[in-house]
XYZ file of C-alpha atoms in Angstrom:
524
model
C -85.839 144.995 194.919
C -83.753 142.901 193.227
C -79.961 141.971 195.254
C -77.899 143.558 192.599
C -79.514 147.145 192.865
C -79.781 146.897 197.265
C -75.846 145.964 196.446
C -75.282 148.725 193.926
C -77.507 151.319 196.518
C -75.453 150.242 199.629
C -72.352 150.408 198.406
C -72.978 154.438 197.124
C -74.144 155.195 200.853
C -71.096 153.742 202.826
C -68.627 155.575 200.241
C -70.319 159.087 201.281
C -70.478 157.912 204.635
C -74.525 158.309 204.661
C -74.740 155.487 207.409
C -78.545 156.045 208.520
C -79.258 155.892 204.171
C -76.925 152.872 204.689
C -78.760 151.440 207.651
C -82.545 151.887 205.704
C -80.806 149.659 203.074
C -79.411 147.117 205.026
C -83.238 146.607 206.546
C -84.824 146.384 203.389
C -82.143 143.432 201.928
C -82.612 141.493 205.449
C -86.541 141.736 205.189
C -86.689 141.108 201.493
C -84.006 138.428 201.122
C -84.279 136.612 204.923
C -82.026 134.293 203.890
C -79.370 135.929 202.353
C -76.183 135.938 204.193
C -74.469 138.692 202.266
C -76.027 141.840 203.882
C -75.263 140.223 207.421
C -71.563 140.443 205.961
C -71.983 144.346 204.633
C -73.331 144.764 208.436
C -70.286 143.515 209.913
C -68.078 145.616 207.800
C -70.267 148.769 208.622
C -70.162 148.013 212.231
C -66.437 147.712 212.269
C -65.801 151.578 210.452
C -68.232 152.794 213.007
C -65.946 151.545 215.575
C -68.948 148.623 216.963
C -67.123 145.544 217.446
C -70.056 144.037 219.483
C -72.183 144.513 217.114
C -69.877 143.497 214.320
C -69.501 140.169 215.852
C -73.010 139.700 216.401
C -73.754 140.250 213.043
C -71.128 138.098 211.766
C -72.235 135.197 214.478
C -76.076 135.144 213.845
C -75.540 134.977 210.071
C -72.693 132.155 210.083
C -74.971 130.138 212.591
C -78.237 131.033 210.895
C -77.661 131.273 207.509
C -75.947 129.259 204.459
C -72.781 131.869 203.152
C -72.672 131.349 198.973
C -69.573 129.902 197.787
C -68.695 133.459 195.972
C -68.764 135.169 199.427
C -66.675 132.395 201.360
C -63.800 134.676 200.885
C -64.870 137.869 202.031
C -66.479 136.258 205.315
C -63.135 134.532 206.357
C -61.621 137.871 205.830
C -64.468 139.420 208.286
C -64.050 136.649 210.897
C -60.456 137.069 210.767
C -60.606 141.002 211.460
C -63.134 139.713 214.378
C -60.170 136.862 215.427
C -63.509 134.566 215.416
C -61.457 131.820 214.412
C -63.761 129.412 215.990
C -66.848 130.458 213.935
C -64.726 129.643 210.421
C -65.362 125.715 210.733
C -68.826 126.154 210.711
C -68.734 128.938 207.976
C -67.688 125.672 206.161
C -69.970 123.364 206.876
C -72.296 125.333 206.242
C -71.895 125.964 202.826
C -73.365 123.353 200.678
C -71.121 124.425 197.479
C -67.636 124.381 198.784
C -66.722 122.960 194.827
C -67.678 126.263 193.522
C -65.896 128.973 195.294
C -64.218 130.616 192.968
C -60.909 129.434 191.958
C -59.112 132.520 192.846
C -59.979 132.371 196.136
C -59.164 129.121 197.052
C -55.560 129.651 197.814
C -56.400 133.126 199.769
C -59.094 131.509 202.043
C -56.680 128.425 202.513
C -54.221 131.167 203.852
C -56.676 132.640 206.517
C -57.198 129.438 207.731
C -54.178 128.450 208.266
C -53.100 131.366 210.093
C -55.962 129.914 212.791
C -54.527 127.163 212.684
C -57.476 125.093 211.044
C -55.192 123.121 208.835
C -57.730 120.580 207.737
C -59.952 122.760 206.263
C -57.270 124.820 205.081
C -56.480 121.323 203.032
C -59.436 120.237 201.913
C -60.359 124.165 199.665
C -56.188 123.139 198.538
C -57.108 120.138 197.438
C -59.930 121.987 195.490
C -57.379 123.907 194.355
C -55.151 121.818 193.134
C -57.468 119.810 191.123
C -59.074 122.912 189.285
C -55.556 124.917 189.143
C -53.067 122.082 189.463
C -50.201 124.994 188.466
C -51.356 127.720 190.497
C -48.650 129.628 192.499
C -50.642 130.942 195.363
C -51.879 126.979 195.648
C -48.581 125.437 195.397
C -47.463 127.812 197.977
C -49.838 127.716 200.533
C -49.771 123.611 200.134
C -46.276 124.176 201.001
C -47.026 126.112 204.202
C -49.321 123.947 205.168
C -47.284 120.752 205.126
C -44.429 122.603 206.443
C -46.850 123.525 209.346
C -47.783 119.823 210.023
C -43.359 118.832 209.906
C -44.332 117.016 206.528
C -41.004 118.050 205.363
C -40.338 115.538 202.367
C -43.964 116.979 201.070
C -42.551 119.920 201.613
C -39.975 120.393 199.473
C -41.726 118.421 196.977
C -44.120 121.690 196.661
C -41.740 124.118 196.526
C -39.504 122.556 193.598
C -42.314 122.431 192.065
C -43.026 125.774 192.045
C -39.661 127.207 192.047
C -39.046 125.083 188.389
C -42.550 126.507 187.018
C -43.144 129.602 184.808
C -43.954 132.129 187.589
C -40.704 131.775 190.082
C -42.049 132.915 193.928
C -38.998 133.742 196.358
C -41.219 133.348 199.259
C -40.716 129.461 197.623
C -37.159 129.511 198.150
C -36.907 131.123 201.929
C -39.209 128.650 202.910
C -37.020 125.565 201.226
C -33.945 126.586 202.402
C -35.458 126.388 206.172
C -36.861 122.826 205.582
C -33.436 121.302 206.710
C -29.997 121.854 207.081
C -27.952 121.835 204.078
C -24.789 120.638 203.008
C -21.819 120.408 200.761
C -23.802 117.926 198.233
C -26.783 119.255 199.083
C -28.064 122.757 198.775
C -29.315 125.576 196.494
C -27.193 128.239 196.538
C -26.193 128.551 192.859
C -29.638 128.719 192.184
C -30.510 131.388 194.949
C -27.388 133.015 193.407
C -28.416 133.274 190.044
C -32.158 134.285 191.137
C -30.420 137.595 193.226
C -28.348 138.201 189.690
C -31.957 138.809 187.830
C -32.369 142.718 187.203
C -35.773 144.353 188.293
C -36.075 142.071 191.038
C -38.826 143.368 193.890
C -37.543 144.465 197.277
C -39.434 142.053 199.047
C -38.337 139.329 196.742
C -34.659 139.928 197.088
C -35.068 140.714 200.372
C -36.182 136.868 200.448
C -33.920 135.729 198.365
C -31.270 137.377 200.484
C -32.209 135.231 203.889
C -32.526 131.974 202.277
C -29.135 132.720 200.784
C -27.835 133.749 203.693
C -29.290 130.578 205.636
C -27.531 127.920 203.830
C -24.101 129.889 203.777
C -24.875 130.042 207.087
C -25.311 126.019 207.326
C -22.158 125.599 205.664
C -20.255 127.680 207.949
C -19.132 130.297 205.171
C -19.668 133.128 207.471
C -18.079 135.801 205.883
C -19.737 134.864 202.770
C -23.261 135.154 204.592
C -22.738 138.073 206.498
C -23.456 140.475 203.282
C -26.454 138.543 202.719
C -27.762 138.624 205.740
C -27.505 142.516 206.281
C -28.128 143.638 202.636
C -31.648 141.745 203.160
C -32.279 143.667 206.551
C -30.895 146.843 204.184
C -34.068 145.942 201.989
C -36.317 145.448 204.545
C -35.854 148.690 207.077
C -36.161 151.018 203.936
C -39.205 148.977 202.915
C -40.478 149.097 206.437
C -39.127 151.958 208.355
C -38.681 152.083 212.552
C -40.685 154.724 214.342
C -38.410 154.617 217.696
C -40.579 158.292 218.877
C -43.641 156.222 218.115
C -42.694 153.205 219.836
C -41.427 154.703 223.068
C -44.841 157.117 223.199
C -47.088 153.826 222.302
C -44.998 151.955 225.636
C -45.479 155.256 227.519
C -49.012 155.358 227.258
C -49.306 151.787 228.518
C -47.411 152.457 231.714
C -49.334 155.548 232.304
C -52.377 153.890 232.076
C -51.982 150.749 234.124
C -50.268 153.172 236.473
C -53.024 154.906 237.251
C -55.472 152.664 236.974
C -58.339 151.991 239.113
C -59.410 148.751 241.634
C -59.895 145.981 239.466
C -62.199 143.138 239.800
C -60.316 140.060 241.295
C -62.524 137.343 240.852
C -61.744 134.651 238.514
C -63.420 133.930 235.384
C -65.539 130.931 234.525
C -63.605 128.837 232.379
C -60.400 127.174 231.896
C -57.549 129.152 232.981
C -55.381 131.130 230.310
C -51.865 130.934 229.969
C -50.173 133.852 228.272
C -46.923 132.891 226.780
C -45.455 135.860 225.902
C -41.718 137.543 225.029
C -39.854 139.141 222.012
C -39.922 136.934 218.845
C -37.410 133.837 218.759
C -37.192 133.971 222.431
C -38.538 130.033 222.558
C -42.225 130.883 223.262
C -43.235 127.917 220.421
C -41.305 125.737 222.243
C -42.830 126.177 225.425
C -46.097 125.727 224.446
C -45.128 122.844 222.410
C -44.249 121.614 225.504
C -47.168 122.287 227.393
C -49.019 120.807 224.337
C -48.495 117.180 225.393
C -50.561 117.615 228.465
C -54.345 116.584 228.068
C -55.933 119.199 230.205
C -53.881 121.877 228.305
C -55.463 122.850 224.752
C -52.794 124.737 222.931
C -54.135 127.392 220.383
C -51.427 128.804 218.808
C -50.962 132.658 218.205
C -54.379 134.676 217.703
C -55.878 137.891 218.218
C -57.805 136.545 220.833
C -56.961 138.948 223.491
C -57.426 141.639 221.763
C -60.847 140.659 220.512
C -61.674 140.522 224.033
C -60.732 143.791 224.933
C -62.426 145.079 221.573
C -65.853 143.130 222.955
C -65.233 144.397 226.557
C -64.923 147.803 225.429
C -66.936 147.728 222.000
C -63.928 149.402 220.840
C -62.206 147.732 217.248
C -58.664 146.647 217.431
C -55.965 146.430 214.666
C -53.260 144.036 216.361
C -52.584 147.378 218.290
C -54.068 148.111 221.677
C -51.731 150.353 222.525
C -53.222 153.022 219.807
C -55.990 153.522 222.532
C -55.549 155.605 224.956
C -58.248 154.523 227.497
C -57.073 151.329 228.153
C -57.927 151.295 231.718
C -60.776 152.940 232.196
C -64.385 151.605 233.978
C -65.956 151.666 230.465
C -65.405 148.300 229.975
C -67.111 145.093 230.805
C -64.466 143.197 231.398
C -66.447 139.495 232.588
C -68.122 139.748 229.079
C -64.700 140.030 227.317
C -63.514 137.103 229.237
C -66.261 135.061 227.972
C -65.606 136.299 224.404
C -62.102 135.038 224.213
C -63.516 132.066 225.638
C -65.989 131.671 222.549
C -63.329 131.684 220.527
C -61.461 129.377 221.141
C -61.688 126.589 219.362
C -61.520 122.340 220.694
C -62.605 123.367 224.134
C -63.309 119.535 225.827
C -64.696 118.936 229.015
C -61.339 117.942 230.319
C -59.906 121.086 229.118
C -58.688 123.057 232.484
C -56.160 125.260 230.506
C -55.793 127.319 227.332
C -52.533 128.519 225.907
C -52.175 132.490 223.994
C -48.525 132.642 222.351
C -48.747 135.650 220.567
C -45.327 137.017 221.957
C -46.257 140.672 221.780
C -48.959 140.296 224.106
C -46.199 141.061 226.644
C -47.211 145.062 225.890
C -50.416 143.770 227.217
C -50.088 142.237 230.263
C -52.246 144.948 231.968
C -54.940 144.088 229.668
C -54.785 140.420 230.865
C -54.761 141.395 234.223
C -58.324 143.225 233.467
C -59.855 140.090 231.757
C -58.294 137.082 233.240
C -56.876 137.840 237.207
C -56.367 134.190 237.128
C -54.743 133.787 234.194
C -50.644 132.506 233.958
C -48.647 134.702 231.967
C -45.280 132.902 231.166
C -42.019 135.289 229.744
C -39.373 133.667 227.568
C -36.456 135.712 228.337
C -33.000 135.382 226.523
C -29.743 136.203 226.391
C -29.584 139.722 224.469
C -27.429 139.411 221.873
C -28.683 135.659 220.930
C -32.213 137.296 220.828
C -31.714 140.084 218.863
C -29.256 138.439 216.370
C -31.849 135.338 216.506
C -34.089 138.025 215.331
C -31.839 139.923 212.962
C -31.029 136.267 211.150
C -34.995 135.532 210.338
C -37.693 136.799 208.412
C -40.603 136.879 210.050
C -43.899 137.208 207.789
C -45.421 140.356 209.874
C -42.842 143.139 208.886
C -41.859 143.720 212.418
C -40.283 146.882 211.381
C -38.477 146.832 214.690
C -36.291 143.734 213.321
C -34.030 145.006 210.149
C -31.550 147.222 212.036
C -29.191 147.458 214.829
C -30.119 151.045 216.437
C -34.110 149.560 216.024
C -33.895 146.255 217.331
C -31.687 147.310 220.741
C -34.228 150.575 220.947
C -36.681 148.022 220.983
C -35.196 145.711 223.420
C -34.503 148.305 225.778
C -38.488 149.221 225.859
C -38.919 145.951 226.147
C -36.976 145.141 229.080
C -38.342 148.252 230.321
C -42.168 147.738 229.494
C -41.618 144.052 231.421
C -40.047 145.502 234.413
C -42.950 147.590 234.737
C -45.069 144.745 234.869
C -43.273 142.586 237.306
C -43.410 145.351 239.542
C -46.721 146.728 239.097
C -48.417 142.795 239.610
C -45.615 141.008 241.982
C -46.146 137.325 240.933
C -48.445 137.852 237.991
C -45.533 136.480 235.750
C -43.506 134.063 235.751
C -39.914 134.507 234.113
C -38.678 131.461 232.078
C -34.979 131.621 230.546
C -34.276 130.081 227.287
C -31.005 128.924 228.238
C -31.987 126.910 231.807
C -35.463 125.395 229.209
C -33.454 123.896 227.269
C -30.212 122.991 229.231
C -32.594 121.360 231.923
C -36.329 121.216 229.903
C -37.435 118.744 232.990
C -36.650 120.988 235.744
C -38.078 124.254 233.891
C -41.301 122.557 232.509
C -42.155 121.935 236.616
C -41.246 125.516 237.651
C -44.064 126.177 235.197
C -46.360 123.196 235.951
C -45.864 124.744 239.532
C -46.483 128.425 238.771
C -49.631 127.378 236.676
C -51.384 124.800 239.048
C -50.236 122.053 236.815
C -50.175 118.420 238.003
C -46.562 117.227 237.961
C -45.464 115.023 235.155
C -42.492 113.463 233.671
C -41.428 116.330 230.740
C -40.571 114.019 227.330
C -37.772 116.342 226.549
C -37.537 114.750 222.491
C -40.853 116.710 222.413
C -42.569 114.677 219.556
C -45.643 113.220 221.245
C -48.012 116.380 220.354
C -49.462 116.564 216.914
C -50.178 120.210 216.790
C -49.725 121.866 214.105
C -47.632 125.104 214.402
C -48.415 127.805 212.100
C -44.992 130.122 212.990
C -41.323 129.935 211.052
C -40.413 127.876 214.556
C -42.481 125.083 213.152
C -39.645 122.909 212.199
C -37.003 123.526 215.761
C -39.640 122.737 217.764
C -40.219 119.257 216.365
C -36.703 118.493 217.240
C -35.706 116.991 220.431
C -34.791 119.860 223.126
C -31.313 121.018 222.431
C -28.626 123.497 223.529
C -27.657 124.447 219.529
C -29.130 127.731 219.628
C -27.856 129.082 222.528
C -24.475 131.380 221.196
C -25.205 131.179 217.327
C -24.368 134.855 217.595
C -20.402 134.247 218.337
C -19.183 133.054 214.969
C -20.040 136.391 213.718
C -18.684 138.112 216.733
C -16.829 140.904 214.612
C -19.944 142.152 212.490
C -22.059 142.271 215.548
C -20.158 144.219 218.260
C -22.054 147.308 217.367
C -25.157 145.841 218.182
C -23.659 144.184 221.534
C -22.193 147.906 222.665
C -25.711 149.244 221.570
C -27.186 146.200 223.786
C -24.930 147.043 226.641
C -23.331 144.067 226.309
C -20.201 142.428 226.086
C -19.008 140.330 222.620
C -15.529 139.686 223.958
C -14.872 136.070 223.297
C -14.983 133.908 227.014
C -14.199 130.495 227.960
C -17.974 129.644 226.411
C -15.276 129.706 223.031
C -13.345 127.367 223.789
């Protein structure tokens, strides 16, 4: 039977759900087309709505290392691997397809953007570069190039990019947040005429004002016109939480359901896992968990991966349960149906770069810190390190950014100190449930004294001691997060209190915080 009418057939049966119709098909395409990687790829999707992540990544693993994916599929495979977090299988996707030239030129820029969210920032270049030859004008090009350079510190590139955009026919105000973060601005030097005249334009998006609206807000901010950046600031949050609404019931019953689990859960197995040792850097968003790992980056033995889903994979492949980034949606998270030494050695496979003198591996998704039980279950060796910071510099830290995952816990006062409190809450848990499991690191001692914090951790993890380079610039890795720029810069003290100058327009949020604002001798 000819591929178009299996295709055709297929699709019809997983629509109405007829999955053993479905299944028949699926046989027939592999045994009449052996080569064909495209019904290894419907498999994978199938297996995934069934709720089989085993045999969803099996699927998606046999046919990436057995068979040749066509150039109009690359797409939709990246996609798959990146529901799987198989990050590590995407190079070899690649490589294995002989006609990289002809993916189609739509999807260039979108499979560019998957990989650079693992990371994989040479191949992410190379489909650009396709890009940019075919499509030398195309938005979604220009603006991933951007990313990508911005990701590697290539900040002269850059901007180059984005200006480049920005002055073309189809204006993008993700364009202009990410330019105004490139570097400080000044007096001579900055855009906000332009940004203002861009917010003045009638019929303008949400999203895109909303954008608009933070890199405004960041080069007032630069300027040190902070009553002119205030209103900025919080009509773009405005934007965002109606955009994006906070569940606070949802939240505290999703962090309930954690404790009671891991409360009541059963003897674990303690013995260690083959492989290098994991370390878990973990904390609320813009608590300094890039910078630590940056950090730990310059060490040979330690191979620094970024943020993934890896853990959750895991679990998924312990469990043969799917995950959506939210573990916490299942409610038998510690239960004896899992094979937890097989989920170990899934994370394991993918990671990516693993060398013989690798010893450690470094996780810096910061959420993971709902998961710490989780980690416990997989990896009883493992390090888990928590960034903690002052309260009101995180939250306003947080409040000040826009962060590309619509944390919908991040646009308001009453949601981001809800939030914090769980936090808090959710970590004290932990610390008492596995004494000595984690290891709290402070923002404010890392970078006041980098040296003397790097060796608490170097102790805590087993680490040889070494002497910390505090300007932090020997590591080359490339760090796909909005922190990609501060971390390149050598350790400083300059974040710690950006809150104070707008002292008046954030005491709410410090008496919702529990805090004090009250100006101290920290003023001057």
């Amino acid at each position: 039977m000819r591929v178009e009418r299996l295709r055709e057939r297929l699709h019809r049966y997983v629509q109405a759900h007829a999955w053993d119709a479905a299944e028949l098909t699926l046989t027939r395409w592999f045994s009449e087309h052996p080569d064909d990687f495209e019904p290894a790829l419907h498999a994978c999707q199938i297996r995934l709505r069934q709720g089989q992540y085993r045999a969803a990544f099996d699927a998606m693993a046999t046919a990436v290392r057995t068979r040749r994916c066509g150039p109009e599929q690359i797409l939709d495979a990246l996609l798959a691997l990146q529901e799987l977090a198989a990050g590590a299988l995407m190079p070899l996707l690649l490589d294995r397809c002989a006609e990289l030239a002809s993916i189609p030129t739509e999807d260039l820029a979108r499979s560019a953007s998957v990989l650079l969210r693992f990371g994989l920032a040479d191949q992410a270049s190379a489909l650009l570069q396709l890009a940019a030859q075919r499509a030398p004008d195309s938005p979604a090009a220009l603006l991933n190039q951007g990313f990508l350079h911005f990701y590697r510190g290539e900040t002269a590139r850059t901007e180059a990019l984005l200006e480049r955009l920005i002055q073309g026919p189809q204006d993008v105000a993700t364009a202009h947040w990410l330019l105004s973060r490139q570097r400080r601005q000044s007096r001579d030097a900055n855009h906000i005429a332009r940004l203002r005249q861009r917010l003045s334009l009638p019929g303008l998006h949400p999203e895109d004002r909303a954008n608009l609206g933070f890199a405004l807000f960041k080069e007032l901010d630069d300027l040190g016109e902070t009553a002119l950046a205030w209103p900025e600031l919080r009509a773009a949050n405005a934007l965002l939480a109606a955009q994006h609404p906070y569940d606070p019931v949802a939240l505290s019953q999703s962090f309930k359901r954690i404790t009671h689990a891991f409360a009541n859960e059963r003897a674990m197995d303690t013995q260690a896992r083959d492989g290098p040792t994991p370390i878990f850097i973990v904390g609320m968003h813009r608590s300094g968990t890039s910078l630590l790992e940056y950090l730990l980056s310059a060490l040979p033995s330690v191979l620094a991966c970024g943020e993934t889903q890896r853990l959750q994979a895991a679990w998924a492949y312990a469990s043969d349960r799917p995950f959506a980034n939210n573990l916490n949606a299942d409610t038998t998270l510690a239960t004896d149906s899992i094979d937890a030494a097989s989920g170990a050695a899934h994370f394991f496979q993918l990671t990516a770069g693993l060398r013989a003198e690798t010893h450690y591996v470094t996780e810096k998704w910061p959420l993971n810190f709902q998961y710490i039980g989780v980690i416990r279950q997989l990896f009883p060796q493992a390090k888990v390190i928590h960034l903690c910071r002052e309260p009101i510099d995180l939250c306003f830290a947080n409040f000040r950014e826009r962060l590309a995952d619509n944390a919908t816990h991040l646009n308001s006062f009453e949601a981001l100190a809800h939030y914090h409190h769980a936090y808090r809450d959710l970590m004290a848990f932990w610390q008492c449930r596995y004494p000595r499991f984690v290891l709290d690191v402070h923002y404010e001692q890392l970078v006041q004294a980098p040296e003397v914090e790097m060796q608490r951790v170097a102790d805590f993890c087993g680490l040889s001691a070494v002497a910390w380079d505090h300007s932090v610039g020997q590591s080359q890795q490339v760090v796909a997060t909005p922190s990609a720029a501060q971390v390149r810069e050598r350790v400083h003290t300059g974040s710690i209190g950006r809150w104070r100058p707008y002292r008046a327009q954030l005491a709410p949020l410090a008496q919702l915080l529990g805090v004090s604002a009250a100006p101290t001798a920290k003023d001057g």
